[in-house]
Coordinates of C-alpha atoms in Angstrom, one line a residue:
Chain A
X13 CA -1.3 -17.4 19.8
X14 CA 1.3 -15.6 21.5
X15 CA 3.1 -18.0 22.8
X16 CA 3.5 -19.7 18.6
X17 CA 4.2 -16.2 16.6
X18 CA 6.4 -13.0 16.7
X19 CA 9.2 -14.0 19.0
X20 CA 11.4 -12.2 17.8
X21 CA 15.1 -12.5 17.9
X22 CA 16.5 -9.7 18.2
X23 CA 20.9 -10.6 17.9
X24 CA 21.7 -9.3 14.3
X25 CA 25.3 -10.7 14.8
X26 CA 23.4 -13.2 15.8
X27 CA 21.1 -13.6 12.2
X28 CA 24.7 -13.1 9.8
X29 CA 26.4 -15.7 11.3
X30 CA 23.3 -17.7 11.2
X31 CA 23.2 -16.6 7.0
X32 CA 26.6 -17.2 6.7
X33 CA 26.1 -20.8 7.2
X34 CA 23.2 -20.8 4.7
X35 CA 24.6 -19.1 2.2
X36 CA 27.4 -21.7 2.6
X37 CA 25.2 -23.8 1.6
X38 CA 22.5 -23.0 -0.8
X39 CA 22.6 -23.4 -4.7
X40 CA 21.4 -21.7 -6.6
X41 CA 18.3 -23.3 -8.8
X42 CA 19.8 -24.5 -11.7
X43 CA 16.9 -24.4 -14.4
X44 CA 16.2 -20.6 -13.6
X45 CA 17.2 -18.4 -16.2
X46 CA 15.3 -15.7 -16.9
X47 CA 14.9 -14.3 -20.8
X48 CA 15.2 -10.6 -21.1
X49 CA 14.3 -8.4 -23.8
X50 CA 17.5 -5.8 -25.0
X51 CA 15.8 -4.0 -27.3
X52 CA 13.3 -3.0 -24.6
X53 CA 15.9 -3.0 -21.5
X54 CA 16.8 0.0 -20.0
X55 CA 20.2 -0.6 -18.4
X56 CA 21.2 0.4 -15.3
X57 CA 24.3 3.7 -15.0
X58 CA 26.6 0.9 -14.4
X59 CA 27.8 -0.8 -16.8
X60 CA 29.1 -4.5 -15.2
X61 CA 26.9 -5.7 -14.1
X62 CA 23.5 -6.1 -15.9
X63 CA 21.1 -5.9 -12.3
X64 CA 20.1 -3.5 -10.5
X65 CA 17.4 -3.3 -14.2
X66 CA 14.5 -1.8 -14.6
X67 CA 12.3 -2.9 -17.3
X68 CA 8.9 -1.7 -18.4
X69 CA 6.0 -4.2 -18.3
X70 CA 2.8 -3.2 -19.2
X71 CA 1.2 0.8 -20.0
X72 CA 1.3 0.8 -16.5
X73 CA 3.9 -1.2 -14.6
X74 CA 7.9 -1.6 -14.6
X75 CA 9.4 -4.7 -13.4
X76 CA 13.0 -4.7 -11.5
X77 CA 15.1 -7.3 -11.4
X78 CA 17.3 -7.1 -8.7
X79 CA 19.5 -10.7 -10.1
X80 CA 19.0 -14.2 -12.2
X81 CA 17.0 -16.6 -10.3
X82 CA 16.8 -17.5 -6.9
X83 CA 18.8 -17.0 -3.6
X84 CA 19.4 -14.9 -0.1
X85 CA 21.0 -12.3 -2.0
X86 CA 18.6 -11.3 -3.9
X87 CA 15.3 -11.4 -1.6
X88 CA 17.6 -9.1 1.3
X89 CA 17.8 -6.3 -2.4
X90 CA 14.7 -7.0 -3.2
X91 CA 13.6 -6.8 0.8
X92 CA 15.5 -3.5 0.7
X93 CA 13.9 -2.2 -2.5
X94 CA 10.3 -3.4 -1.1
X95 CA 10.8 -1.4 1.9
X96 CA 12.1 1.9 0.4
X97 CA 8.8 1.7 -2.1
X98 CA 7.2 2.3 1.3
X99 CA 9.3 4.5 3.0
X100 CA 9.2 6.8 0.0
X101 CA 5.9 6.4 -2.0
X102 CA 5.1 7.7 -4.9
X103 CA 0.9 9.4 -5.2
X104 CA 0.6 6.8 -8.7
X105 CA 2.2 3.2 -7.0
X106 CA -1.4 1.4 -7.1
X107 CA 0.6 -2.1 -6.7
X108 CA 3.9 -3.8 -4.9
X109 CA 4.9 -7.1 -6.2
X110 CA 7.5 -8.8 -5.0
X111 CA 8.7 -11.9 -5.9
X112 CA 12.2 -13.9 -5.6
X113 CA 14.6 -12.0 -7.7
X114 CA 12.4 -9.1 -8.8
X115 CA 9.6 -6.5 -7.7
X116 CA 6.6 -5.3 -10.2
X117 CA 5.4 -2.0 -9.4
X118 CA 1.6 -1.4 -11.4
X119 CA 0.6 3.3 -11.1
X120 CA -1.7 4.8 -12.2
X121 CA 0.0 7.0 -15.7
X122 CA -2.4 9.7 -15.1
X123 CA -1.4 11.0 -11.8
X124 CA 2.6 10.0 -13.4
X125 CA 3.4 10.5 -16.6
X126 CA 5.3 7.1 -17.1
X127 CA 9.3 9.2 -17.0
X128 CA 9.0 10.2 -13.7
X129 CA 7.8 6.5 -12.3
X130 CA 10.6 4.8 -14.0
X131 CA 13.0 7.8 -12.7
X132 CA 11.1 7.6 -9.7
X133 CA 12.6 4.0 -9.3
X134 CA 16.2 4.9 -10.4
X135 CA 15.9 7.3 -7.8
X136 CA 15.1 4.3 -5.0
X137 CA 17.7 1.5 -6.9
X138 CA 20.5 4.7 -6.2
X139 CA 19.8 5.3 -2.6
X140 CA 19.1 0.6 -2.4
X141 CA 22.1 0.6 -0.8
X142 CA 23.1 -2.9 0.9
X143 CA 22.7 -3.1 4.4
X144 CA 19.4 -5.0 6.2
X145 CA 18.3 -2.3 8.4
X146 CA 15.5 -5.2 10.3
X147 CA 16.5 -8.1 11.5
X148 CA 14.0 -11.0 10.5
X149 CA 11.4 -12.3 12.5
X150 CA 11.3 -15.9 13.3
X151 CA 7.9 -17.2 13.3
X152 CA 7.2 -20.5 15.2
X153 CA 4.4 -22.4 12.5
X154 CA 2.8 -25.3 15.3
X155 CA 1.9 -28.0 12.7
X156 CA 0.6 -31.6 12.9
X157 CA 1.8 -33.9 10.5
X158 CA -1.1 -36.8 11.0
X159 CA -2.2 -38.7 7.9
X160 CA -5.7 -37.3 8.6
X161 CA -4.9 -34.2 8.3
X162 CA -1.8 -35.0 5.4
X163 CA -3.3 -36.3 2.6
X164 CA 0.1 -36.5 0.6
X165 CA 2.2 -37.4 4.0
X166 CA 2.3 -40.9 3.0
X167 CA 3.7 -40.2 -0.8
X168 CA 5.9 -37.5 0.3
X169 CA 7.8 -39.9 2.6
X170 CA 8.3 -42.9 0.2
X171 CA 9.4 -40.4 -2.1
X172 CA 12.1 -39.2 0.0
X173 CA 12.6 -42.8 1.6
X174 CA 11.3 -42.3 5.1
X175 CA 9.3 -43.2 8.1
X176 CA 6.2 -40.9 8.3
X177 CA 8.0 -39.6 11.8
X178 CA 11.2 -38.8 10.3
X179 CA 9.2 -36.7 7.3
X180 CA 7.8 -34.5 9.9
X181 CA 11.3 -34.4 11.9
X182 CA 13.1 -33.3 8.6
X183 CA 10.1 -30.9 7.3
X184 CA 10.6 -30.1 11.1
X185 CA 14.0 -29.3 10.9
X186 CA 15.3 -26.6 9.5
X187 CA 14.4 -22.4 9.8
X188 CA 12.6 -21.6 6.2
X189 CA 12.9 -17.7 4.6
X190 CA 9.1 -16.2 3.5
X191 CA 11.0 -14.8 0.3
X192 CA 7.5 -13.2 -0.6
X193 CA 3.5 -13.8 -0.2
X194 CA 1.8 -14.4 -4.0
X195 CA -0.4 -15.8 -5.4
X196 CA -3.2 -16.0 -3.3
X197 CA -4.0 -13.8 -0.2
X198 CA -1.1 -14.6 2.7
X199 CA 0.2 -17.8 0.7
X200 CA 3.9 -18.0 1.6
X201 CA 6.6 -19.4 -0.4
X202 CA 9.5 -21.3 1.3
X203 CA 12.7 -21.8 1.2
X204 CA 15.1 -23.3 1.7
X205 CA 13.5 -27.4 1.6
X206 CA 16.0 -29.9 2.5
X207 CA 17.0 -31.6 -1.5
X208 CA 15.6 -35.1 0.0
X209 CA 12.0 -34.3 1.0
X210 CA 11.8 -32.4 -2.2
X211 CA 9.1 -33.8 -4.3
X212 CA 7.2 -32.7 -7.6
X213 CA 3.4 -30.8 -7.7
X214 CA 0.6 -33.6 -8.2
X215 CA -0.3 -33.8 -11.9
X216 CA -3.9 -33.0 -11.7
X217 CA -4.0 -29.8 -8.8
X218 CA -7.1 -30.3 -6.1
X219 CA -9.9 -28.8 -6.2
X220 CA -9.9 -27.6 -2.8
X221 CA -7.5 -27.2 -0.1
X222 CA -7.6 -26.8 2.9
X223 CA -6.9 -23.4 5.4
X224 CA -3.7 -24.5 6.6
X225 CA -2.6 -26.9 4.5
X226 CA 0.9 -27.5 4.6
X227 CA 2.3 -28.7 2.0
X228 CA 5.6 -29.3 -0.4
X229 CA 5.8 -27.4 -3.6
X230 CA 9.2 -28.9 -5.9
X231 CA 12.0 -26.9 -4.0
X232 CA 9.4 -25.3 -1.9
X233 CA 7.4 -25.6 1.5
X234 CA 4.4 -23.0 1.3
X235 CA 0.7 -23.1 4.0
X236 CA -2.9 -22.3 2.0
X237 CA -3.8 -19.5 4.2
X238 CA -7.1 -20.0 2.5
X239 CA -8.9 -22.9 1.3
X240 CA -8.3 -22.9 -2.2
X241 CA -7.3 -24.9 -5.1
X242 CA -3.5 -26.6 -4.9
X243 CA -0.9 -29.3 -6.1
X244 CA 1.5 -28.8 -3.9
X245 CA 1.6 -32.9 -1.7
X246 CA -0.4 -32.1 1.4
X247 CA 2.2 -33.5 4.4
X248 CA 0.6 -31.4 7.6
X249 CA -1.3 -29.0 8.7
X250 CA -1.6 -25.7 10.8
X251 CA -4.3 -24.4 13.8
X252 CA -2.7 -21.1 12.9
X253 CA -4.9 -18.5 10.6
X254 CA -2.5 -17.2 8.2
X255 CA -4.7 -14.7 6.6
X256 CA -7.0 -12.5 8.2
X257 CA -8.5 -9.2 6.4
X258 CA -9.8 -7.9 9.7
X259 CA -5.6 -7.7 11.1
X260 CA -3.4 -5.3 10.0
X261 CA -0.7 -6.8 8.0
X262 CA -3.1 -9.1 7.6
X263 CA -1.3 -12.1 7.2
X264 CA 1.0 -13.4 10.1
X265 CA 3.8 -13.8 8.0
X266 CA 5.5 -11.5 6.5
X267 CA 7.9 -11.6 3.2
X268 CA 11.3 -11.9 4.6
X269 CA 10.6 -13.5 7.6
X270 CA 12.3 -16.8 8.6
X271 CA 10.2 -19.7 9.9
X272 CA 10.5 -22.2 12.2
X273 CA 7.7 -25.6 11.9
X274 CA 6.7 -27.2 15.3
X275 CA 5.3 -30.5 15.3
X276 CA 2.4 -31.1 17.4
X277 CA 0.2 -34.0 18.2
X278 CA -3.4 -34.5 16.5
X279 CA -5.1 -33.1 20.4
X280 CA -2.9 -30.3 20.7
X281 CA -3.8 -29.7 17.0
X282 CA -7.5 -30.0 17.8
X283 CA -7.1 -28.1 21.0
X284 CA -6.0 -25.5 20.1
X285 CA -8.2 -25.7 17.3
X286 CA -11.0 -25.4 18.9
X287 CA -9.1 -22.4 21.2
X288 CA -9.7 -19.9 18.6
X289 CA -5.8 -20.0 17.2
X290 CA -7.6 -19.8 13.7
Chain B
X14 CA -22.1 7.8 9.1
X15 CA -25.6 7.3 8.5
X16 CA -26.8 3.6 7.2
X17 CA -30.6 3.7 5.4
X18 CA -31.1 0.1 4.4
X19 CA -32.5 1.1 0.7
X20 CA -31.9 -2.4 -1.6
X21 CA -34.2 -6.0 -0.6
X22 CA -32.8 -8.6 -2.6
X23 CA -35.5 -10.8 -4.2
X24 CA -34.2 -12.6 -6.1
X25 CA -29.9 -12.5 -6.7
X26 CA -29.7 -13.0 -10.3
X27 CA -26.6 -15.5 -11.5
X28 CA -23.6 -14.2 -9.8
X29 CA -24.3 -10.8 -8.5
X30 CA -21.3 -8.4 -6.0
X31 CA -20.3 -5.8 -4.6
X32 CA -17.7 -4.0 -6.3
X33 CA -16.4 -0.6 -6.4
X34 CA -12.9 0.4 -8.8
X35 CA -10.8 -2.7 -6.5
X36 CA -8.7 -3.2 -3.7
X37 CA -5.1 -1.6 -4.4
X38 CA -1.9 -1.9 -2.0
X39 CA -2.1 -5.1 -1.1
X40 CA -0.5 -6.9 -3.6
X41 CA 2.6 -7.8 -1.4
X42 CA 0.1 -10.3 0.9
X43 CA -1.1 -11.8 -1.8
X44 CA -3.6 -9.6 -2.9
X45 CA -5.0 -8.1 -6.2
X46 CA -7.3 -5.8 -6.6
X47 CA -11.2 -7.2 -7.1
X48 CA -13.4 -4.6 -8.2
X49 CA -15.2 -3.9 -11.3
X50 CA -15.4 -5.7 -14.6
X51 CA -16.5 -3.1 -16.4
X52 CA -15.0 -0.3 -14.6
X53 CA -16.0 2.9 -17.0
X54 CA -19.9 1.3 -16.5
X55 CA -19.2 1.2 -12.5
X56 CA -17.6 5.0 -13.1
X57 CA -20.5 6.3 -15.7
X58 CA -23.6 4.5 -13.0
X59 CA -22.1 7.2 -10.3
X60 CA -21.3 9.8 -12.0
X61 CA -25.3 9.4 -12.9
X62 CA -26.4 9.4 -9.3
X63 CA -24.4 11.9 -8.1
X64 CA -21.9 9.7 -6.3
X65 CA -17.7 9.9 -6.2
X66 CA -16.4 7.7 -8.2
X67 CA -15.3 4.5 -5.7
X68 CA -18.2 4.3 -4.9
X69 CA -19.9 0.6 -4.6
X70 CA -22.2 -1.2 -7.0
X71 CA -23.4 -4.0 -7.8
X72 CA -21.9 -6.3 -10.9
X73 CA -24.6 -8.4 -12.4
X74 CA -23.5 -11.5 -14.1
X75 CA -24.8 -13.1 -17.5
X76 CA -28.7 -13.0 -16.0
X77 CA -29.4 -10.3 -13.4
X78 CA -31.1 -9.3 -10.3
X79 CA -35.0 -8.5 -8.5
X80 CA -34.1 -5.8 -5.8
X81 CA -37.0 -3.7 -4.0
X82 CA -36.9 -0.4 -2.8
X83 CA -36.9 0.2 0.9
X84 CA -36.1 4.6 0.0
X85 CA -36.7 6.6 -2.9
X86 CA -33.6 6.4 -3.8
X87 CA -31.9 7.8 -7.6
X88 CA -30.1 4.8 -9.3
X89 CA -28.9 3.9 -12.7
X90 CA -28.0 1.0 -15.1
X91 CA -25.0 0.7 -17.1
X92 CA -22.9 -1.6 -19.1
X93 CA -24.6 -5.1 -20.9
X94 CA -28.3 -4.3 -22.4
X95 CA -30.2 -7.2 -19.7
X96 CA -33.9 -6.0 -20.7
X97 CA -33.8 -4.2 -17.6
X98 CA -37.9 -2.9 -15.5
X99 CA -39.0 -1.2 -13.6
X100 CA -42.6 -2.0 -12.1
X101 CA -42.8 -4.7 -15.1
X102 CA -42.0 -1.2 -17.1
X103 CA -39.0 -1.1 -19.6
X104 CA -36.6 1.2 -18.4
X105 CA -32.6 2.5 -20.4
X106 CA -29.4 2.2 -19.2
X107 CA -27.4 4.7 -19.2
X108 CA -29.2 7.1 -17.0
X109 CA -30.6 8.9 -14.1
X110 CA -34.0 6.9 -13.1
X111 CA -35.7 7.6 -9.8
X112 CA -37.5 4.7 -7.2
X113 CA -39.8 5.5 -5.1
X114 CA -40.3 3.2 -1.9
X115 CA -42.1 -0.6 -2.8
X116 CA -40.7 -0.1 -6.0
X117 CA -39.1 -3.5 -8.0
X118 CA -36.4 -3.6 -10.4
X119 CA -35.9 -6.4 -12.5
X120 CA -32.4 -7.2 -14.2
X121 CA -33.6 -9.8 -16.6
X122 CA -30.4 -12.0 -18.6
X123 CA -28.3 -10.0 -21.4
X124 CA -28.7 -9.3 -25.2
X125 CA -25.0 -8.1 -25.2
X126 CA -22.0 -8.8 -23.1
X127 CA -21.2 -10.4 -19.6
X128 CA -21.9 -7.6 -17.2
X129 CA -24.1 -5.6 -15.8
X130 CA -24.3 -2.6 -13.4
X131 CA -26.6 -1.0 -10.8
X132 CA -25.9 2.6 -9.2
X133 CA -27.3 3.6 -6.1
X134 CA -27.6 7.3 -4.8
X135 CA -25.3 7.1 -2.0
X136 CA -23.7 4.2 -2.9
X137 CA -23.7 0.5 -1.9
X138 CA -21.9 0.2 2.3
X139 CA -21.0 -2.4 3.3
X140 CA -18.2 -1.7 5.2
X141 CA -14.8 -1.3 3.6
X142 CA -12.0 -3.4 4.1
X143 CA -8.4 -3.2 3.1
X144 CA -10.2 -0.2 1.6
X145 CA -12.0 -1.5 -0.2
X146 CA -16.3 -2.2 -0.2
X147 CA -14.8 -4.7 -4.2
X148 CA -15.1 -8.2 -3.6
X149 CA -12.7 -11.0 -4.7
X150 CA -15.6 -13.9 -5.8
X151 CA -12.1 -16.0 -5.7
X152 CA -11.0 -16.0 -2.4
X153 CA -13.9 -14.8 -0.3
X154 CA -13.1 -11.2 1.0
X155 CA -14.8 -8.5 0.8
X156 CA -17.6 -7.0 0.3
X157 CA -20.8 -8.4 1.2
X158 CA -19.7 -10.8 3.5
X159 CA -17.4 -12.4 0.5
X160 CA -20.1 -13.7 -1.3
X161 CA -22.3 -13.0 -4.0
X162 CA -25.9 -11.9 -3.6
X163 CA -28.8 -14.0 -1.9
X164 CA -32.6 -13.6 -1.9
X165 CA -33.6 -12.0 1.5
X166 CA -30.3 -9.7 2.2
X167 CA -30.9 -6.3 2.4
X168 CA -28.4 -3.6 1.7
X169 CA -27.9 -0.7 3.1
X170 CA -26.4 2.3 1.1
X171 CA -25.3 5.9 2.4
X172 CA -26.9 9.2 3.0
X173 CA -28.2 11.5 0.1
X174 CA -26.7 14.6 -0.4
X175 CA -28.4 16.4 -3.6
X176 CA -31.9 17.7 -3.3
X177 CA -35.0 15.4 -5.0
X178 CA -35.3 17.8 -8.1
X179 CA -31.9 18.1 -9.1
X180 CA -31.3 17.4 -13.0
X181 CA -30.7 13.6 -14.5
X182 CA -28.1 12.8 -17.3
X183 CA -28.1 10.8 -19.6
X184 CA -24.4 9.2 -21.4
X185 CA -24.0 10.7 -24.5
X186 CA -24.5 8.0 -27.5
X187 CA -21.3 8.9 -29.2
X188 CA -18.8 8.4 -25.7
X189 CA -20.6 4.9 -25.5
X190 CA -19.4 4.2 -29.2
X191 CA -16.1 5.0 -28.3
X192 CA -16.1 3.4 -25.3
X193 CA -17.6 0.1 -26.5
X194 CA -15.8 0.2 -30.0
X195 CA -16.3 -3.8 -31.1
X196 CA -12.6 -2.9 -32.4
X197 CA -8.9 -5.8 -31.8
X198 CA -8.0 -5.1 -27.9
X199 CA -5.0 -3.1 -27.8
X200 CA -2.5 -4.6 -26.0
X201 CA 1.7 -3.7 -25.4
X202 CA 4.0 -6.1 -25.5
X203 CA 4.4 -8.0 -22.3
X204 CA 8.1 -9.3 -20.6
X205 CA 8.2 -12.4 -22.3
X206 CA 7.8 -11.7 -26.0
X207 CA 11.2 -12.2 -26.3
X208 CA 10.2 -15.4 -25.6
X209 CA 8.4 -16.1 -29.0
X210 CA 9.5 -16.1 -32.8
X211 CA 7.8 -12.7 -34.6
X212 CA 5.6 -15.2 -36.5
X213 CA 4.6 -16.7 -33.4
X214 CA 3.5 -12.7 -31.7
X215 CA 2.0 -12.1 -36.0
X216 CA 0.3 -15.9 -35.3
X217 CA -1.3 -13.9 -31.7
X218 CA -1.9 -10.9 -32.8
X219 CA -3.4 -11.9 -36.3
X220 CA -5.7 -15.3 -35.4
X221 CA -9.2 -15.0 -33.3
X222 CA -9.4 -16.1 -30.0
X223 CA -13.1 -17.5 -28.2
X224 CA -13.8 -17.2 -24.9
X225 CA -13.8 -20.4 -23.1
X226 CA -16.3 -21.5 -20.6
X227 CA -14.4 -21.9 -17.9
X228 CA -13.1 -17.9 -17.9
X229 CA -14.3 -15.9 -14.7
X230 CA -12.8 -12.7 -12.9
X231 CA -9.6 -14.1 -12.9
X232 CA -8.8 -15.1 -16.6
X233 CA -10.3 -15.5 -19.5
X234 CA -9.2 -19.0 -20.9
X235 CA -8.2 -18.9 -24.8
X236 CA -9.3 -21.1 -27.3
X237 CA -7.6 -20.3 -30.6
X238 CA -4.5 -21.0 -32.8
X239 CA -1.2 -22.2 -29.6
X240 CA 1.1 -20.2 -29.6
X241 CA 4.6 -21.6 -28.9
X242 CA 7.8 -19.7 -26.6
X243 CA 11.0 -20.6 -28.7
X244 CA 12.4 -22.0 -25.6
X245 CA 11.2 -24.4 -23.1
X246 CA 13.0 -22.4 -20.5
X247 CA 11.4 -22.0 -16.8
X248 CA 10.2 -18.5 -15.6
X249 CA 11.4 -17.7 -11.5
X250 CA 7.7 -16.9 -10.6
X251 CA 7.3 -12.5 -11.0
X252 CA 5.0 -10.6 -10.6
X253 CA 1.9 -10.2 -12.3
X254 CA 0.2 -7.2 -13.4
X255 CA -3.6 -6.7 -14.2
X256 CA -4.6 -7.6 -18.5
X257 CA -1.5 -9.9 -18.6
X258 CA -1.9 -12.6 -21.6
X259 CA 0.2 -15.4 -20.1
X260 CA 1.1 -19.0 -22.3
X261 CA 0.8 -22.0 -20.4
X262 CA 2.3 -24.9 -21.4
X263 CA -0.5 -26.4 -23.6
X264 CA -0.5 -23.0 -25.6
X265 CA -3.7 -21.2 -25.2
X266 CA -3.1 -17.5 -23.6
X267 CA -4.8 -16.9 -20.6
X268 CA -5.6 -13.3 -19.8
X269 CA -5.3 -12.4 -16.0
X270 CA -8.2 -10.7 -15.3
X271 CA -9.5 -8.3 -11.5
X272 CA -8.9 -11.7 -9.7
X273 CA -5.6 -12.4 -10.6
X274 CA -2.6 -14.4 -9.0
X275 CA -0.7 -11.7 -8.0
X276 CA 2.3 -14.0 -8.8
X277 CA 2.9 -16.5 -11.6
X278 CA 5.4 -17.9 -13.1
X279 CA 4.1 -18.9 -17.0
X280 CA 6.0 -16.3 -19.6
X281 CA 3.8 -13.5 -20.5
X282 CA 3.5 -12.3 -24.3
X283 CA 1.5 -9.2 -24.2
X284 CA -0.3 -6.8 -21.8
X285 CA -4.1 -5.4 -22.4
X286 CA -4.5 -2.0 -21.9
X287 CA -5.9 0.3 -19.2
X288 CA -7.8 1.4 -22.0
X289 CA -8.9 -1.9 -23.1
X290 CA -9.0 -3.4 -19.7
X291 CA -13.4 -2.8 -19.2
X292 CA -14.3 -4.1 -22.3
X293 CA -12.9 -7.4 -21.1
X294 CA -15.0 -7.3 -18.5
X295 CA -18.5 -7.4 -20.9
X296 CA -16.9 -10.7 -22.9
X297 CA -18.7 -13.8 -22.9
X298 CA -17.6 -17.0 -23.0
X299 CA -18.0 -18.1 -26.8
X300 CA -17.2 -14.9 -27.5
X301 CA -14.6 -13.2 -30.1
X302 CA -11.9 -11.7 -29.5
X303 CA -8.6 -10.4 -31.5
X304 CA -5.7 -8.5 -30.4
X305 CA -3.6 -5.5 -31.8
X306 CA -0.3 -4.1 -30.5
X307 CA 0.0 -0.5 -30.5
X308 CA 3.3 1.1 -28.6
X309 CA 3.8 1.7 -24.4
X310 CA 3.1 5.9 -25.4
X311 CA 0.1 4.9 -27.8
X312 CA -1.0 3.0 -24.4
X313 CA -0.9 6.0 -22.1
X314 CA -2.2 8.6 -24.3
X315 CA -5.5 6.0 -25.3
X316 CA -5.4 5.8 -21.7
X317 CA -5.7 9.7 -22.0
X318 CA -7.9 10.5 -24.6
X319 CA -10.7 8.1 -22.4
X320 CA -10.8 9.8 -19.5
X321 CA -11.2 13.0 -21.3
X322 CA -14.0 10.9 -22.6
X323 CA -15.3 10.1 -18.9
X324 CA -15.1 13.9 -17.9
X325 CA -18.8 15.0 -16.9
X326 CA -18.6 17.6 -19.3
X327 CA -18.5 15.9 -22.2
X328 CA -20.1 12.5 -21.6
X329 CA -23.5 13.7 -19.5
X330 CA -26.3 15.5 -21.2
X331 CA -29.2 16.8 -19.6
X332 CA -32.2 14.0 -20.0
X333 CA -35.5 15.0 -21.6

């Protein structure tokens, strides 16, 4: 599977140029206003911007909001904070949940007092900077856009007023950003879907979506790493195994990766699937 | 490490899984902790058999199983009362018991809460996956083949360190009464509690909810007073922590439990405090539950108090 994965693009200048182009095209999701509790808000040192903002999320967690809504700039802040949480770990940390514009961190309050843990998070934010140190990986994911593997292919094509072939080309043309993994093991939340492919989710989610299903949910596209219930529209399937708990890391895609889908015919899907790509 | 085929499953019960305190440091991959739904019962069971607190035991749900022992072991049964017997003789919960080769432990159906635990000296050994032996049932991850046990399964245990005549213990009943008191489940305000009006918040904390049938280790769905946010704004998907009470569009709360999705987009009105999570693990379908808001400081104080109750010098007394 090496020919399809882990293709590194190490030219950071090239990356910045691509990002520049993308940022110009990017529009912040207008429905993405988040509320916050003034009373419980622990405003950061800067009085100019309300971000980053640390808020108590439960007796054993804090959340750091790095900004509002879904944007690549927020994503880069989340990624920097996540990497700092890993490189300067706290003994009390239990789990780190990165998302679009926030990072939730749970901790054991018997190991580190909540006030101290908050100071730890604050010290990380003081050092988080705004430099992206690691260039993103570009991962190529082969996808078979064949109706036998994609029960919603026709619906999405009709919705976009495209032929099924044109839909596959359109879906495989951009480079998608993995904002974070969440919901279920290894599930990548990917942004960058062309506007014309945006499709509402199913009214009633399916009880079982096969592993490897590539799907569209609203403005996002994703891949179901394991067989699970799901309400997104399935337009293809990849023979790659996205999640394998015996691997380290267990997820093929990581937060911050750029993903390019490569359309493959059904016979190649079968060959790759049999050859143990999954 | 040497392993011993210690336990044969004669019948598995309704849902019997291998659980330890949970799988942490994996949320960035979308993996929630799983682990014992009643972490206090597992911890006390491990204490009673002389295991470290992170050893794995068996979690049984509503109906227990039958197990044959293939070597002499110290065991303990904790959690809810499932009418356990050894060779057809009733045996008590919450105390160290010794079994000999060939004895059969039968665990029946519940007479109290949802879950019963079997801890075995040396711990159940299934091999750790991402640093934990816990079964994440919904994603078939970890534990014994990622699944609930079946008849014919044989479980290995770790080695025995204590001599066979080491002292046996009982958990003090007054400690159990404080750990499993029947009062309201304590919660702290959730991240979006300001999306709800004061009257909605007080309705949430003054209403009695009933646990719905479709509840599981991922989440408990609650039927009762519907709580509706003040606004219809959308929440940008964000991290969700264990015990969060989220409000979906239909207004009926969902309590995120040990196999919860690591991120979610519903507003969170409240979060169950760590010191009460084990009591959530004992709720059965149709059980009634009420909530009471406390401050984060009080929540941490209650957790520290629980921790002091769980110290062996405090909670255990020698068995007669």
